[in-house]
Amino acid sequence: YYDGILKIEDIPNDIPFTKNASFQIKHHKSQQTYIDKIAIKEFIKSVKYPINFFDFETFQNSIPRFKYQKPFEQIPFQYSLHILHEDGTIIHKEFLGDEFSDPRVELIFQMVEDITKSGTIMAFNQSFEKTQIKNLANYFKKLVEHSNFRFEGKLNMSDELLRLLDRFIDLAYPFQSKAYYHPNFHGGYSIKTILPVLFPEDKELDYKNLNIQHGGIAMESFSNLYLIDDKSKREKIKNDLLEYCKLDTWAMVKIWEFLNKAIEK
């Protein structure tokens, strides 16, 4: 500051920085997009069809409402799933739990049924989704061992859930690794950071057009849903939740298509 360096543009080129910082400074100054086509091609090559673009929403309570729920434990109550087949066919599936009961058992069975038996499961920052699946597997195992819950004629869902984990690939990776970098990312790589940069004119991909615009609002909306007496208001909020989560996975589809086009240029 006292040397008159107030903006990135003021930083002299001879000041040493970390590799990551130097990269960001260089491309901020040049305002040029960086594309490592070889790295992106390798990433795309690792993905297998059908691609399951998947996203959870969770809520938490300070005082547990349900059996085998811990204080402030994240409980998945919703998911969106866009399935992209190799021929370009796209199918959308979704789940939103009942606000008055524990959504986990129904979510588990429907999720295992909805996700294709082969192909990649794609998430953006996959650690969140994978952690929730591990927690659901532990929950289901505990449910079977310590309650009267039975699943005659059904698969052991704990094992089925854990088998999903090895199929995950993180769509954030090409951006996190800076295989694709735009100066307007400003060093970030969250889906809400990169989406308006990649698709600045696409209103369909603008979260600002939704009543629920981020995960925190989704969490709060569902957490309080059971307290609302007016059914029409509850249905309105549930529809808003579905629209929000659907956009998360549709955005992933569009980002995937963008990366494929980027290496063709």
Coordinates of C-alpha atoms in Angstrom, one line a residue:
Y1 CA 0.0 0.0 0.0
Y2 CA 2.7 2.5 1.0
D3 CA 4.6 1.6 -2.2
G4 CA 1.6 2.7 -4.2
I5 CA 0.4 -0.8 -5.1
L6 CA -3.3 -0.5 -4.8
K7 CA -4.5 -2.8 -7.6
I8 CA -3.2 -6.0 -9.2
E9 CA -2.2 -3.9 -12.3
D10 CA 0.2 -2.0 -10.0
I11 CA 2.2 -5.1 -9.0
P12 CA 5.7 -5.1 -10.6
N13 CA 6.6 -8.2 -12.6
D14 CA 9.8 -8.8 -10.6
I15 CA 8.0 -9.4 -7.2
P16 CA 8.1 -13.2 -6.4
F17 CA 4.8 -14.9 -5.7
T18 CA 3.6 -18.5 -5.4
K19 CA 3.0 -20.3 -8.7
N20 CA -0.8 -20.0 -8.2
A21 CA -0.7 -16.3 -7.4
S22 CA 1.7 -15.5 -10.3
F23 CA -0.7 -17.3 -12.6
Q24 CA -3.7 -15.2 -11.5
I25 CA -1.7 -11.9 -11.6
K26 CA -0.5 -12.7 -15.1
H27 CA -3.9 -13.5 -16.5
H28 CA -5.6 -10.6 -14.7
K29 CA -3.1 -8.2 -16.2
S30 CA -3.5 -9.6 -19.7
Q31 CA -7.2 -10.2 -19.4
Q32 CA -6.7 -13.4 -21.5
T33 CA -8.5 -16.7 -21.0
Y34 CA -6.2 -19.7 -20.4
I35 CA -7.1 -23.1 -21.8
D36 CA -5.1 -26.2 -21.4
K37 CA -6.7 -28.3 -24.1
I38 CA -4.6 -31.4 -23.4
A39 CA -5.6 -31.4 -19.7
I40 CA -9.3 -30.8 -20.5
K41 CA -9.2 -33.6 -23.2
E42 CA -7.8 -36.0 -20.6
F43 CA -10.5 -35.0 -18.1
I44 CA -13.3 -35.5 -20.7
K45 CA -11.7 -38.8 -21.7
S46 CA -12.0 -40.1 -18.1
V47 CA -15.8 -39.6 -18.1
K48 CA -18.1 -42.5 -19.1
Y49 CA -21.6 -42.3 -20.4
P50 CA -24.3 -42.1 -19.3
I51 CA -23.3 -39.1 -17.2
N52 CA -25.3 -38.6 -14.0
F53 CA -25.1 -34.9 -13.1
F54 CA -26.0 -35.0 -9.4
D55 CA -26.5 -32.5 -6.6
F56 CA -27.8 -32.8 -3.0
E57 CA -29.4 -30.2 -0.8
T58 CA -29.3 -30.6 3.0
F59 CA -30.7 -29.1 6.1
Q60 CA -29.7 -29.3 9.8
N61 CA -31.3 -28.8 13.2
S62 CA -29.8 -27.7 16.5
I63 CA -32.2 -30.1 18.2
P64 CA -32.6 -33.4 16.3
R65 CA -36.1 -34.1 14.9
F66 CA -35.5 -37.6 13.8
K67 CA -34.1 -40.9 15.0
Y68 CA -30.3 -41.3 14.5
Q69 CA -29.9 -37.6 13.8
K70 CA -27.2 -35.6 15.6
P71 CA -27.3 -31.9 16.4
F72 CA -26.4 -29.8 13.4
E73 CA -25.9 -33.0 11.3
Q74 CA -26.5 -32.3 7.6
I75 CA -29.5 -34.3 6.4
P76 CA -30.0 -34.7 2.6
F77 CA -33.6 -33.8 1.8
Q78 CA -33.4 -33.2 -1.9
Y79 CA -31.5 -34.1 -5.0
S80 CA -31.6 -33.2 -8.7
L81 CA -30.2 -35.6 -11.4
H82 CA -29.7 -34.8 -15.1
I83 CA -28.7 -37.9 -17.0
L84 CA -26.9 -37.3 -20.3
H85 CA -26.7 -40.3 -22.6
E86 CA -24.1 -40.6 -25.4
D87 CA -26.6 -40.0 -28.1
G88 CA -27.4 -36.6 -26.5
T89 CA -30.6 -37.6 -24.8
I90 CA -31.1 -35.8 -21.5
I91 CA -33.4 -37.1 -18.7
H92 CA -34.2 -35.2 -15.5
K93 CA -35.1 -36.9 -12.2
E94 CA -35.5 -35.3 -8.8
F95 CA -36.5 -36.0 -5.2
L96 CA -37.8 -33.7 -2.5
G97 CA -38.6 -35.1 0.9
D98 CA -41.7 -34.7 2.9
E99 CA -41.3 -31.8 5.4
F100 CA -43.0 -33.7 8.2
S101 CA -40.9 -36.8 8.3
D102 CA -37.3 -38.0 8.0
P103 CA -36.6 -37.9 4.2
R104 CA -33.6 -40.2 4.3
V105 CA -35.0 -43.7 3.7
E106 CA -37.2 -42.6 0.8
L107 CA -34.4 -40.6 -0.7
I108 CA -32.0 -43.5 -0.5
F109 CA -34.2 -45.9 -2.3
Q110 CA -35.2 -43.5 -5.0
M111 CA -31.6 -42.2 -5.5
V112 CA -30.3 -45.8 -6.0
E113 CA -33.1 -46.5 -8.4
D114 CA -32.7 -43.2 -10.4
I115 CA -28.9 -43.2 -10.8
T116 CA -27.9 -45.3 -13.8
K117 CA -26.2 -48.6 -13.0
S118 CA -23.1 -47.7 -15.1
G119 CA -21.5 -44.5 -16.2
T120 CA -20.0 -41.5 -14.4
I121 CA -21.6 -39.6 -11.5
M122 CA -20.7 -36.0 -11.9
A123 CA -20.8 -33.5 -9.1
F124 CA -19.4 -30.0 -8.6
N125 CA -17.0 -30.2 -5.6
Q126 CA -17.7 -33.9 -5.2
S127 CA -16.5 -34.1 -1.6
F128 CA -19.8 -32.8 -0.4
E129 CA -21.9 -35.3 -2.3
K130 CA -19.6 -38.2 -1.4
T131 CA -19.6 -37.3 2.3
Q132 CA -23.4 -37.3 2.3
I133 CA -23.6 -40.7 0.6
K134 CA -21.2 -42.1 3.2
N135 CA -23.4 -40.7 6.0
L136 CA -26.5 -42.1 4.4
A137 CA -24.8 -45.5 4.2
N138 CA -23.9 -45.4 7.9
Y139 CA -27.4 -44.2 8.7
F140 CA -29.1 -47.1 6.8
K141 CA -26.8 -49.6 8.4
K142 CA -27.6 -48.3 11.9
L143 CA -31.3 -48.3 11.0
V144 CA -31.2 -52.0 10.1
E145 CA -29.1 -53.0 13.1
H146 CA -30.9 -51.1 15.8
S147 CA -34.5 -50.9 14.8
N148 CA -37.3 -52.9 13.5
F149 CA -36.7 -51.6 10.0
R150 CA -36.8 -54.4 7.4
F151 CA -36.0 -54.5 3.7
E152 CA -37.1 -57.9 2.6
G153 CA -36.8 -58.4 -1.1
K154 CA -34.6 -55.2 -1.4
L155 CA -30.9 -54.7 -1.8
N156 CA -28.7 -53.8 1.2
M157 CA -28.7 -50.0 0.6
S158 CA -25.6 -49.4 2.6
D159 CA -23.6 -51.5 0.1
E160 CA -25.4 -50.0 -2.9
L161 CA -24.6 -46.5 -1.7
L162 CA -21.0 -47.1 -1.1
R163 CA -20.6 -48.6 -4.5
L164 CA -21.6 -45.3 -6.0
L165 CA -18.5 -43.5 -4.6
D166 CA -15.9 -44.9 -7.0
R167 CA -18.0 -43.6 -10.0
F168 CA -17.7 -39.9 -9.0
I169 CA -15.8 -37.4 -11.0
D170 CA -15.5 -33.7 -10.0
L171 CA -16.6 -31.2 -12.7
A172 CA -14.9 -28.5 -10.7
Y173 CA -11.5 -30.1 -11.4
P174 CA -10.7 -28.4 -14.8
F175 CA -11.4 -25.0 -13.1
Q176 CA -9.8 -25.8 -9.8
S177 CA -6.6 -27.0 -11.6
K178 CA -6.8 -24.0 -13.9
A179 CA -7.0 -26.1 -17.0
Y180 CA -9.6 -23.5 -17.9
Y181 CA -9.2 -20.0 -16.4
H182 CA -10.9 -16.7 -17.1
P183 CA -9.7 -13.5 -15.4
N184 CA -13.2 -12.8 -14.2
F185 CA -13.1 -15.9 -12.1
H186 CA -10.9 -13.8 -9.7
G187 CA -9.3 -17.0 -8.4
G188 CA -12.5 -18.7 -7.5
Y189 CA -14.0 -21.8 -9.1
S190 CA -17.4 -22.3 -7.5
I191 CA -20.3 -23.0 -9.8
K192 CA -21.9 -19.6 -9.0
T193 CA -18.5 -17.9 -9.8
I194 CA -17.8 -19.5 -13.1
L195 CA -21.4 -19.8 -14.5
P196 CA -22.0 -16.0 -15.1
V197 CA -18.6 -15.7 -16.7
L198 CA -19.1 -18.6 -19.1
F199 CA -22.7 -17.8 -19.9
P200 CA -23.1 -14.0 -19.3
E201 CA -26.1 -13.6 -21.6
D202 CA -28.0 -16.8 -20.6
K203 CA -30.9 -15.8 -18.3
E204 CA -31.9 -19.4 -18.0
L205 CA -28.7 -20.0 -16.0
D206 CA -29.0 -16.9 -13.8
Y207 CA -29.7 -17.8 -10.1
K208 CA -30.9 -14.2 -9.6
N209 CA -34.1 -15.2 -11.5
L210 CA -35.0 -17.7 -8.8
N211 CA -36.7 -17.2 -5.5
I212 CA -34.1 -19.4 -3.8
Q213 CA -30.7 -18.4 -5.0
H214 CA -28.2 -20.3 -2.9
G215 CA -27.9 -23.4 -0.7
G216 CA -28.2 -21.4 2.6
I217 CA -31.7 -20.2 1.6
A218 CA -32.6 -23.8 0.5
M219 CA -31.5 -25.2 3.8
E220 CA -33.4 -22.6 5.8
S221 CA -36.5 -22.9 3.7
F222 CA -36.8 -26.6 4.1
S223 CA -35.9 -26.5 7.8
N224 CA -38.8 -24.2 8.5
L225 CA -41.3 -25.8 6.1
Y226 CA -43.0 -28.0 8.6
L227 CA -43.8 -25.0 10.7
I228 CA -46.0 -23.3 8.0
D229 CA -49.7 -24.1 8.3
D230 CA -50.7 -22.8 4.9
K231 CA -50.4 -25.7 2.5
S232 CA -50.3 -23.4 -0.6
K233 CA -47.4 -21.5 0.9
R234 CA -45.6 -24.8 1.6
E235 CA -46.2 -26.0 -2.0
K236 CA -44.9 -22.7 -3.4
I237 CA -41.7 -23.1 -1.4
K238 CA -41.3 -26.7 -2.4
N239 CA -41.6 -25.7 -6.1
D240 CA -38.9 -23.0 -5.5
L241 CA -36.7 -25.7 -4.0
L242 CA -37.2 -28.0 -7.0
E243 CA -36.3 -25.1 -9.4
Y244 CA -33.2 -24.2 -7.5
C245 CA -31.8 -27.7 -7.3
K246 CA -32.7 -28.4 -10.9
L247 CA -30.7 -25.4 -12.0
D248 CA -27.6 -26.7 -10.1
T249 CA -27.5 -29.9 -12.2
W250 CA -28.6 -28.2 -15.4
A251 CA -25.8 -25.8 -15.0
M252 CA -23.4 -28.7 -14.8
V253 CA -24.7 -30.1 -18.1
K254 CA -24.1 -26.7 -19.7
I255 CA -20.6 -26.5 -18.2
W256 CA -19.8 -30.0 -19.5
E257 CA -21.0 -29.0 -23.0
F258 CA -18.9 -25.8 -22.7
L259 CA -15.7 -27.7 -22.0
N260 CA -16.3 -30.0 -24.9
K261 CA -16.7 -27.1 -27.2
A262 CA -13.7 -25.3 -25.7
I263 CA -11.3 -28.0 -26.9
E264 CA -12.8 -27.9 -30.4
K265 CA -11.9 -24.3 -31.1

